[in-house]
XYZ file of C-alpha atoms in Angstrom:
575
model
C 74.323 60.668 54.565
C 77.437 62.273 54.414
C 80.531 60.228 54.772
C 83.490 62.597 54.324
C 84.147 65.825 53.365
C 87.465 67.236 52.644
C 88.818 71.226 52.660
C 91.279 72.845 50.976
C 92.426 75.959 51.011
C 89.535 77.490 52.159
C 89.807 80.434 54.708
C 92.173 79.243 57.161
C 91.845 75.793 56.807
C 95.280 74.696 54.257
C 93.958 71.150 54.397
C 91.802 69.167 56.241
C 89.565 66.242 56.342
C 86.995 63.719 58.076
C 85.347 61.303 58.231
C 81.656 61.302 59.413
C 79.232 59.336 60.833
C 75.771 58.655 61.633
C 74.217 60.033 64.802
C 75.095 63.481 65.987
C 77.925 64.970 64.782
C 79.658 68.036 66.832
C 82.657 70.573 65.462
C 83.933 72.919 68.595
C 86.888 75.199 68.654
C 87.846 78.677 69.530
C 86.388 81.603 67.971
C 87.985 82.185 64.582
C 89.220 78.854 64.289
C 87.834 78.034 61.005
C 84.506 76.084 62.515
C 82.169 78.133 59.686
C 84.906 77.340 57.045
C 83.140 74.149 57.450
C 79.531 74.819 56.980
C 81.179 77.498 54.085
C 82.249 74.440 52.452
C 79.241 72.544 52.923
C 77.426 75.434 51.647
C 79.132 75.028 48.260
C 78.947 71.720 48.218
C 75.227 72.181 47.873
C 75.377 74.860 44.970
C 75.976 77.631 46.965
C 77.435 81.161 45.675
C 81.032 81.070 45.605
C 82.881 84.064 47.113
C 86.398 84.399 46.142
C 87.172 85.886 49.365
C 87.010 82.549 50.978
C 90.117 81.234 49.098
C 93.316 81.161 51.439
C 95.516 83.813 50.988
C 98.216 82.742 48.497
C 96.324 80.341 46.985
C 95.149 79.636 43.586
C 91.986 78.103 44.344
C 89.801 76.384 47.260
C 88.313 73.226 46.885
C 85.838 71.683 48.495
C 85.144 67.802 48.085
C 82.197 65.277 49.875
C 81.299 61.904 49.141
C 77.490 60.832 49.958
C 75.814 57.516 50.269
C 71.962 56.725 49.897
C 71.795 53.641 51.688
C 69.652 55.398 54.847
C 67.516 57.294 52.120
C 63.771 56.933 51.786
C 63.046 55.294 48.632
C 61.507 58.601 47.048
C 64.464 60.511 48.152
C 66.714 58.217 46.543
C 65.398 57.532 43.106
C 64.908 61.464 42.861
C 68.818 61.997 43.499
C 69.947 58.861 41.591
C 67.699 60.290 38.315
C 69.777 63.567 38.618
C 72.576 61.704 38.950
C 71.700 59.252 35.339
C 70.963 62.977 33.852
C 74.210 64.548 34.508
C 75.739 61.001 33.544
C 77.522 60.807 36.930
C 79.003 57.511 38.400
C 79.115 56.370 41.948
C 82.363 55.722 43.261
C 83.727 52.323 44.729
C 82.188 52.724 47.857
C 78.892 52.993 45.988
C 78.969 56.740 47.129
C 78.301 59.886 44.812
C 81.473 62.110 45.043
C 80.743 65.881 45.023
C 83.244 68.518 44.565
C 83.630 72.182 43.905
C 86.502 74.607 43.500
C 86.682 78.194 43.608
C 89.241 80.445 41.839
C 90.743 83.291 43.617
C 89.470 84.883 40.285
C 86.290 84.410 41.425
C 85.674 81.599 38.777
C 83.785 78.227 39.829
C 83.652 74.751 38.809
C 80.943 72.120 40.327
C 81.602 68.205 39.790
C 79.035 65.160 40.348
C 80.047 62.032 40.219
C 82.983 62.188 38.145
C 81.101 64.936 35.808
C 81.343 68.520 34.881
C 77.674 69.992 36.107
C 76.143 73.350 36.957
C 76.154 74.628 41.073
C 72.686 74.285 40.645
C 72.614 71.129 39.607
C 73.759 70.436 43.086
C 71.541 72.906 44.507
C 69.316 70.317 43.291
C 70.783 67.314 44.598
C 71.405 68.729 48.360
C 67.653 69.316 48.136
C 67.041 65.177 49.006
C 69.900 65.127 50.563
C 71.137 67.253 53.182
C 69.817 70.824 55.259
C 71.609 73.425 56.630
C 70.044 75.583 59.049
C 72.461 79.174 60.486
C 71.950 82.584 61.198
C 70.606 83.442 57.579
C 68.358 80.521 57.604
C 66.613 81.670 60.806
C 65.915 85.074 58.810
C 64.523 82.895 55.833
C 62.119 81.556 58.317
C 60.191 84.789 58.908
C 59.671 84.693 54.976
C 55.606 84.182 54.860
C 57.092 81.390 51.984
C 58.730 79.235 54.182
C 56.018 79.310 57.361
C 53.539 78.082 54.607
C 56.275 75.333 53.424
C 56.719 74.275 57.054
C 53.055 73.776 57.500
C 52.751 71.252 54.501
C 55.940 69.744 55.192
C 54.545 68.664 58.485
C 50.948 67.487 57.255
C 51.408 64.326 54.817
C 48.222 65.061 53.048
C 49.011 68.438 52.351
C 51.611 67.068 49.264
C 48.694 65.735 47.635
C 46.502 68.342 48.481
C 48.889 70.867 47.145
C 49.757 68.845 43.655
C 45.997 68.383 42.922
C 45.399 72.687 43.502
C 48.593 73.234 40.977
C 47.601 70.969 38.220
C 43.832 72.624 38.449
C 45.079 75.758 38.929
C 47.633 75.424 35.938
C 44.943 74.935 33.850
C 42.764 78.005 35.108
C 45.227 80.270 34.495
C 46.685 79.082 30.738
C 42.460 78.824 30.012
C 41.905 82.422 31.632
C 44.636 84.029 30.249
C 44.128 82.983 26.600
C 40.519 84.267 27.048
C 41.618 87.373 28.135
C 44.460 87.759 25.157
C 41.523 87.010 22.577
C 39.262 88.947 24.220
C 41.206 92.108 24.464
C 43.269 91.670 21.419
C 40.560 90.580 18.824
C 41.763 92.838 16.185
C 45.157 91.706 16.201
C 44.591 88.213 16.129
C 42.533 88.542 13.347
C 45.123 90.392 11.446
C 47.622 87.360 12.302
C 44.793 85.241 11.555
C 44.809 86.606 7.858
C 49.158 86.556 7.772
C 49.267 83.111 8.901
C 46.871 82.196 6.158
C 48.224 83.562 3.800
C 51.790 82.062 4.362
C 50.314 78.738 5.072
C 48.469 79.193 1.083
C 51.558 80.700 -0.103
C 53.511 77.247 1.116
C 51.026 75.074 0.054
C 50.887 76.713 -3.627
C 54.491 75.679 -3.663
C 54.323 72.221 -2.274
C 57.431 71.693 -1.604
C 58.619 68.189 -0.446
C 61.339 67.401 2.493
C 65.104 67.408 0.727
C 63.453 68.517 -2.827
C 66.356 71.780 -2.611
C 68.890 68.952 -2.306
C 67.308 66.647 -5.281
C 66.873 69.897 -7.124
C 70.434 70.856 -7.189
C 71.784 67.530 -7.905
C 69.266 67.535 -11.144
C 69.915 70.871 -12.647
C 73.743 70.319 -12.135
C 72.939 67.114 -14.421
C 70.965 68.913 -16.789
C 73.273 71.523 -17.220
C 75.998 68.997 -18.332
C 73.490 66.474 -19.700
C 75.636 66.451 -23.458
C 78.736 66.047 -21.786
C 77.727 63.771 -19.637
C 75.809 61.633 -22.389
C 79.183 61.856 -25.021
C 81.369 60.537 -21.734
C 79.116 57.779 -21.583
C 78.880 56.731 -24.920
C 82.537 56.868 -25.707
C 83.366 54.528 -23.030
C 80.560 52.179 -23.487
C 81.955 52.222 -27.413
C 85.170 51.532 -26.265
C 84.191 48.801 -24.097
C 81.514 46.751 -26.477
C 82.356 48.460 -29.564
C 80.284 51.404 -32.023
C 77.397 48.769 -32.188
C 76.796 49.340 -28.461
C 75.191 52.877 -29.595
C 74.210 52.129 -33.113
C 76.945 53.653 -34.365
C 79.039 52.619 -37.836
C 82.187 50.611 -36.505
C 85.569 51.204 -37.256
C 88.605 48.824 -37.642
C 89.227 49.145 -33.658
C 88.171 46.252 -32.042
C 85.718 46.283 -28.549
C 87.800 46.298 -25.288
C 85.543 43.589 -24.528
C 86.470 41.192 -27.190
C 90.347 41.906 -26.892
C 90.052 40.991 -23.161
C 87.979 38.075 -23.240
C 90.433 36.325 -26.356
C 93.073 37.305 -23.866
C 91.281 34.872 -21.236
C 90.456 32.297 -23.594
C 94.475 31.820 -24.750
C 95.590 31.686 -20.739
C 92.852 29.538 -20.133
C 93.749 26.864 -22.682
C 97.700 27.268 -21.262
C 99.509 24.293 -20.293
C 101.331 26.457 -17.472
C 98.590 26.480 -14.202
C 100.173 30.104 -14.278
C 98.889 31.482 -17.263
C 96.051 29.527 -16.439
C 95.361 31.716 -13.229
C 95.908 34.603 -15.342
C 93.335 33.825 -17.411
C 90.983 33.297 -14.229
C 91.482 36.755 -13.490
C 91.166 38.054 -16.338
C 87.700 36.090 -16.700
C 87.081 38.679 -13.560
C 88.231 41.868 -15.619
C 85.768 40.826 -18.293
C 82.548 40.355 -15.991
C 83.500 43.671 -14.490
C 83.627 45.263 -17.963
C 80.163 43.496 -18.543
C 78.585 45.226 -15.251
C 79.733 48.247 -15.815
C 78.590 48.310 -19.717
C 75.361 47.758 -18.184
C 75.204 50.328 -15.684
C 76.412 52.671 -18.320
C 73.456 51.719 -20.632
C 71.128 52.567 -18.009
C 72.846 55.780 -17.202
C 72.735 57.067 -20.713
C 69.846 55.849 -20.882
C 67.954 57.481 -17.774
C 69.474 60.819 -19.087
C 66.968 63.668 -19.751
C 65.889 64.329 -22.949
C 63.769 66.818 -22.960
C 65.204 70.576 -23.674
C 62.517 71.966 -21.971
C 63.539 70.172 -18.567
C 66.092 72.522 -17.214
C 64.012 75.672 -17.438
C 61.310 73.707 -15.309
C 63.407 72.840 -13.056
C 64.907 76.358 -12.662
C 61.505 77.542 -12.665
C 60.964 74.957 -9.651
C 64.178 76.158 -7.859
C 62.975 80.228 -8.017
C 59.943 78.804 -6.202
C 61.754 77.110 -3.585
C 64.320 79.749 -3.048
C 61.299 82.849 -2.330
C 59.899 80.327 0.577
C 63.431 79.946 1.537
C 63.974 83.961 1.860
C 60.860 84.762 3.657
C 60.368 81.849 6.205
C 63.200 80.128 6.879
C 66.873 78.862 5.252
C 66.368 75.693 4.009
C 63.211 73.848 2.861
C 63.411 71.623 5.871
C 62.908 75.163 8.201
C 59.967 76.005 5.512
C 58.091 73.271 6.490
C 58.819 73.653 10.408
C 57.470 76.844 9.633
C 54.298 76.292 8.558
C 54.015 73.348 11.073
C 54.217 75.767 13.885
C 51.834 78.511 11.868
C 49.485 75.842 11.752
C 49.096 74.649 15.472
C 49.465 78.655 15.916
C 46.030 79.079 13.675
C 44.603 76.518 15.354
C 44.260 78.146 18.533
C 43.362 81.532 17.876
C 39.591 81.735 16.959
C 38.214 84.903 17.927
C 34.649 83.885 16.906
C 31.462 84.327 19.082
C 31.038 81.159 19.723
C 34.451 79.629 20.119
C 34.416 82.780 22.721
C 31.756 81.244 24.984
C 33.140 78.004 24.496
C 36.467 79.375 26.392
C 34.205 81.222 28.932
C 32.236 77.943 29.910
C 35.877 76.301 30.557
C 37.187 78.725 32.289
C 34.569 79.009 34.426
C 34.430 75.108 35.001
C 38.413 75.109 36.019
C 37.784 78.158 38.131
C 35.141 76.119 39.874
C 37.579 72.986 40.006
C 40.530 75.205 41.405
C 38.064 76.791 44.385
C 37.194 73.199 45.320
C 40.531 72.293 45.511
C 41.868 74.943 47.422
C 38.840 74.858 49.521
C 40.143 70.856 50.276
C 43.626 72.082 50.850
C 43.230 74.796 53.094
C 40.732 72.553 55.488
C 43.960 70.354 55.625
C 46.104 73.342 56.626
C 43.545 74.255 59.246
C 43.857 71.108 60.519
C 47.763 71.262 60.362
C 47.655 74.843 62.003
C 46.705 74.097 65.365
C 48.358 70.756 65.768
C 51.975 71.672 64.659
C 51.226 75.138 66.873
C 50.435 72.916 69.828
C 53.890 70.564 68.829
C 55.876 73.358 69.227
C 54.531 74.711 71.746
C 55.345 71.807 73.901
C 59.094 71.430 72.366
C 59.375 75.575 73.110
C 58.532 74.329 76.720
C 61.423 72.420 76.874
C 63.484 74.469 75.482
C 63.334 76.706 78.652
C 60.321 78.749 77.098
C 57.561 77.464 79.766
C 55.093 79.850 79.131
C 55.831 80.216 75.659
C 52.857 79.608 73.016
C 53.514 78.751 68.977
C 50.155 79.830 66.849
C 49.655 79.076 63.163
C 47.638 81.455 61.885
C 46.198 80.667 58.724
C 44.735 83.887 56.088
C 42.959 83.817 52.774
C 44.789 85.248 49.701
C 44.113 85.508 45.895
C 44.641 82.437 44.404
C 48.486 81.570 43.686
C 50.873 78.451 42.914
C 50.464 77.739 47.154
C 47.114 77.752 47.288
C 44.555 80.573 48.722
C 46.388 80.351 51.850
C 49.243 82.518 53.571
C 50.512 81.338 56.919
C 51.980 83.574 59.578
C 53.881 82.032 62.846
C 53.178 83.936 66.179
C 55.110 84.119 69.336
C 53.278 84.772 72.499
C 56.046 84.684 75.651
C 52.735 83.823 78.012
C 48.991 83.257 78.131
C 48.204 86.427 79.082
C 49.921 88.648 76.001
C 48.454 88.169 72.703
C 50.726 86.484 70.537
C 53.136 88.456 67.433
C 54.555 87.817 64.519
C 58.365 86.057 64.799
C 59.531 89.012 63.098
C 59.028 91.452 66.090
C 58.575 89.190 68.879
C 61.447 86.702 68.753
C 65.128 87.746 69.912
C 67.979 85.636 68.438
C 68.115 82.960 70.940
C 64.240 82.514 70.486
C 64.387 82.290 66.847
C 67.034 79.877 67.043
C 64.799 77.781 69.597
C 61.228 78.083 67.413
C 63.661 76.791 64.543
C 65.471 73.536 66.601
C 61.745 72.778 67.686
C 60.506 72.910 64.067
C 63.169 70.819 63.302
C 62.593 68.029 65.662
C 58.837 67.770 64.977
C 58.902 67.877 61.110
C 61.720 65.459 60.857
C 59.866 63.491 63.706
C 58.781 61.238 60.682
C 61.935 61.527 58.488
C 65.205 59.348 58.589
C 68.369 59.091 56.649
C 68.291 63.134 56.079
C 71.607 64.926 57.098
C 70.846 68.223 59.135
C 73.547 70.927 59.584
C 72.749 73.372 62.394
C 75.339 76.345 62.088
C 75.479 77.859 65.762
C 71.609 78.018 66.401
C 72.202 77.939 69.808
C 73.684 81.337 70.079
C 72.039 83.487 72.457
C 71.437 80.496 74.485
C 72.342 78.541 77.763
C 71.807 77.022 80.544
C 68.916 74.711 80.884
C 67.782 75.923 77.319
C 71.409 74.197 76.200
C 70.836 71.091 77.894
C 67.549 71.141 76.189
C 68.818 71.532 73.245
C 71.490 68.814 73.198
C 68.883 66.233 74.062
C 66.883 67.827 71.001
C 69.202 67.349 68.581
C 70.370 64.073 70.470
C 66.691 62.785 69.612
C 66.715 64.424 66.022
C 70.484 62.123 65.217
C 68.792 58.852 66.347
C 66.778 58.683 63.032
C 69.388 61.291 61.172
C 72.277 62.433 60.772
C 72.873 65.493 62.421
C 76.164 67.937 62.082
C 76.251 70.895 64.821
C 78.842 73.508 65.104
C 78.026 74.564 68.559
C 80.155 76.266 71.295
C 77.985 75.133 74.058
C 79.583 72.442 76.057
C 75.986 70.826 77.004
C 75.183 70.300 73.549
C 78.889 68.968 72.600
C 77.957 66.438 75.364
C 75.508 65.013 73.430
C 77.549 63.847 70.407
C 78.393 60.967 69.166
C 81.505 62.067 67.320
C 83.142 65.112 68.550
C 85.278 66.920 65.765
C 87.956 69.322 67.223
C 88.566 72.561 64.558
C 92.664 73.612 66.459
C 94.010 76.973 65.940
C 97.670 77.108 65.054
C 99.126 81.415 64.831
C 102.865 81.425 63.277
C 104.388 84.428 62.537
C 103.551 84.380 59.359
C 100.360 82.257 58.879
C 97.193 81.346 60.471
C 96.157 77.915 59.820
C 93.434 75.356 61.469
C 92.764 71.657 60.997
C 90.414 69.024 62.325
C 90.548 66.190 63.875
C 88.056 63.366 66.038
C 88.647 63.495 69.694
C 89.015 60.498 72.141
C 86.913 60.420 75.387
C 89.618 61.946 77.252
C 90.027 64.462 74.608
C 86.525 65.116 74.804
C 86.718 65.782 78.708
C 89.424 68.128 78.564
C 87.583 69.812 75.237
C 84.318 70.316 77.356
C 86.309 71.814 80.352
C 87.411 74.311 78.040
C 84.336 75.283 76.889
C 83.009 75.073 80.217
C 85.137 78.689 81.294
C 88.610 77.947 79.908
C 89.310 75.244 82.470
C 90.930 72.704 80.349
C 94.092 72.739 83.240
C 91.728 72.402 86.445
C 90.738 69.632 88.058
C 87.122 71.187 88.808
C 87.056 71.827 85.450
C 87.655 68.491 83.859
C 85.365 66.409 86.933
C 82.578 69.123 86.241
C 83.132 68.153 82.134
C 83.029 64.730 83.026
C 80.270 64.863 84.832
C 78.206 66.510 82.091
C 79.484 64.320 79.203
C 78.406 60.811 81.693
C 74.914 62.149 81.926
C 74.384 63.054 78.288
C 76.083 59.925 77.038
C 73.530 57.959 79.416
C 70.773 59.944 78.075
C 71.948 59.373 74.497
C 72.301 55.650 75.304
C 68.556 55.720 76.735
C 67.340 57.416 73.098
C 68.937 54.698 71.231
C 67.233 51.441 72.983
């Protein structure tokens, strides 16, 4: 549900916000007073394009901010949006709500936040998708798209969902199976000359060997070997100084070993009256176990030094190797053997022999066999879906002030796709007696907005905690066909949360919350805010609507009279 939303500088609207509730939500005003600013904003909020155009003059940027809870959610709904959330490493606010925002640059620039985190519009594109709907003039035109008649059908059988996921996964299959029979088929020369390329790189690595970090080990080594005398005459003179010329078998001089001179040094502190010179000597005990490690480790350095001449040219030899994998397949060793990974599961899968041929044939033709089934199962559940969601709306069309109006599903075989084998086409008939049409050229405005509302209401008959934005789908209407409508989406808000912009007092009747968007022309400026109106407010608010009779007594008794029967009507749907 949505819980607030707040505007800013967006079309006319400087500033505004509000809070919203459960139940049906109305927003009224005069023409131009910013009421579509709102759904604009809502728009964004669910990833939306953002048009610079919308920014308020003067402006740097427009920004757009709405908070959402999950508490009403189903349970599928809300682990889907909560694992979008955990990926984009958002954070729910205090409320326990998720916070979306998004700003727009009067540069044209956007910038989409979930959570408290930097994400793309379409991660929120995603996120809207379990959470909220909005339904205007555009979306009515989306609903003649052959696309979203067949998504309407499934959405309103249960079993289609599993139907449908069981035809994909099949059908997946069919088509990866099919297509790499076809590529092998019709390209059996050229696979066999990668066949032989791949080979030979894959012998031409495995001549070589080469191990994981060996380029790395290798450099350190020749370095060494390069300097191996040096290194070795370093060693030796310091081991000589610290044990003496015996250390390397050497004939001694007068000098005497570091060694010796430090440890007499300990012995005469040690043997000191003065606790002083006696803690000198302690540490100088220290200095002469040091010089005894490291004498070690320098024996076993000098002594793990090569000594073979012939060890650097192998090694060199070794590196050359390395290097001309390194300059045909990759930069480093590590991308060598990534390489030839890859070329491997690569040669694995191309076998252009006879009989790995009918081997791919036989599966193909099993998964073919699989898909038909499947399809075959999910268009029977369509067919079933057809006429029963044609009859639903039929009956809602009927009270929508369409009495003789008939809904068909019609249901027609295709090639086999993603959907299924099916495309669905919704006809209009205005009576019995005319054969029914396509929506495209049957349905005026105020029809299409109707067919819409009623698919609403039946395929959210089994929904709650959704929020449902209807932006002005009652144009084109009134009448009885308003008051039909109100109670519509009246019934739609008691299980959901329903936002209308409407400028049809008999649906505004209907709300529970009535938001007020107020015009306000300086000389300079246009601006508009919003606010909640009282029941009073709501009277007077109605009246207008009504003819512009906000100031007339008949007005304001015939407003009150409308909003007492809807509210008793509303009170009626909620026991």
């Amino acid at each position: 549900m949505l819980t607030e939303i707040t505007i800013d500088n967006l079309g006319v609207i400087p500033r505004a916000s509000a809070e919203l509730s459960p139940g049906l939500t109305v927003l009224t005003g005069e023409t131009g007073a910013g009421k579509t600013m709102v759904v604009t904003g809502l728009r964004l909020l669910t990833g939306g394009r953002a048009d610079a155009s919308r920014v308020r003059t003067g402006a740097e940027k427009a920004v757009v901010e709405g908070a959402f809870s999950l508490t009403d959610l189903p349970e599928q709904a809300r682990e889907a949006v909560e694992a979008i959330a955990a990926s984009a490493g958002a954070e729910r606010d205090e409320n326990g709500e998720y916070v979306v925002s998004r700003s727009v640059r009067a540069t044209g620039r956007s910038r989409a936040h979930l959570g408290g985190r930097t994400v793309p519009a379409a991660t929120l594109g995603e996120l809207a998708g379990h959470l909220i709907t909005i339904h205007g003039q555009n979306d009515q035109l989306r609903l003649l798209s052959p696309d979203q008649q067949l998504a309407a059908l499934d959405r309103y059988e249960p079993e289609a969902a599993s139907a449908l996921a069981s035809y994909r996964e099949v059908w997946s299959q069919w088509r990866e199976a099919a297509r790499d029979l076809k590529e092998r088929t019709e390209k059996r020369r050229e696979l066999a000359q990668e066949v032989d390329r791949l080979q030979f790189a894959i012998g031409e690595i495995d001549t070589v060997a080469p191990q994981e970090g060996e380029d790395t080990e290798l450099v350190a080594s020749i370095n060494r070997l390069q300097d191996v005398d040096a290194l070795r005459e370093a060693a030796e003179t310091a081991l000589v100084a610290i044990d003496g010329p015996d250390a390397v078998g050497a004939f001694g001089g007068d000098e005497e070993a570091a060694s010796s001179l430090v440890g007499r040094a300990a012995t005469a502190l040690s043997t000191a009256s003065d606790p002083a010179l006696n803690e000198l000597g302690q540490r100088l005990d220290e200095v002469a176990g040091a010089l005894s490690d490291i004498s070690a480790e320098l024996g076993t350095y000098g002594a793990g030094l090569p000594s073979d001449p012939e060890e650097l040219e192998k090694q060199l030899q070794r590196q050359q190797e390395l290097k001309a994998l390194t300059r045909k397949y990759a930069p480093d060793l590590a991308g060598v053997l990534s390489w030839r990974a890859k070329a491997a599961r690569r040669l694995s899968k191309i076998d252009t022999s006879a009989e790995a041929l009918d081997e791919l044939k036989k599966r193909v033709a099993e998964l073919e066999k699989q898909m038909r089934a499947c399809a075959k199962k999910l268009s029977d559940v369509r067919a079933r879906a057809a006429a029963a969601l044609g009859e639903a709306v039929t009956a809602e069309l009927h009270g929508l002030a369409m009495p003789k109006a008939r809904l068909t599903v019609r249901l027609s075989s295709t090639g086999y796709t993603r959907d299924g084998a099916d495309a669905v086409e919704l006809l209009l008939a205005p009576n019995d007696a005319l054969e029914p049409q396509p929506l495209a050229t049957s349905a005026s405005g105020g029809e299409l907005s109707r067919v819409m509302l009623g698919l609403e209401v039946i395929l959210s008959a089994t929904s709650s905690g959704a929020t449902l934005v209807f932006d002005e789908v009652d144009a084109g209407v009134g009448g009885r066909a308003a008051v039909e409508i109100g109670r519509r989406l009246a019934r739609l808000a008691a299980r959901n949360q329903v936002i209308v912009v409407t400028h049809l007092p008999q649906v505004a009747a209907y709300a529970d919350t009535h938001l007020h968007v107020a015009k306000n022309v300086s000389e300079e400026t246009v601006t508009s805010g919003v606010r909640e109106l009282s029941e009073p407010e709501r009277v007077e608010e109605l009246a207008r609507m009504l003819a512009g009779m906000e100031d007339s007594a008949t007005g304001r008794a015939h407003a009150g009279e409308l909003f007492a029967r809807a509210r008793e009507e509303v009170e009626s749907l909620r026991l």
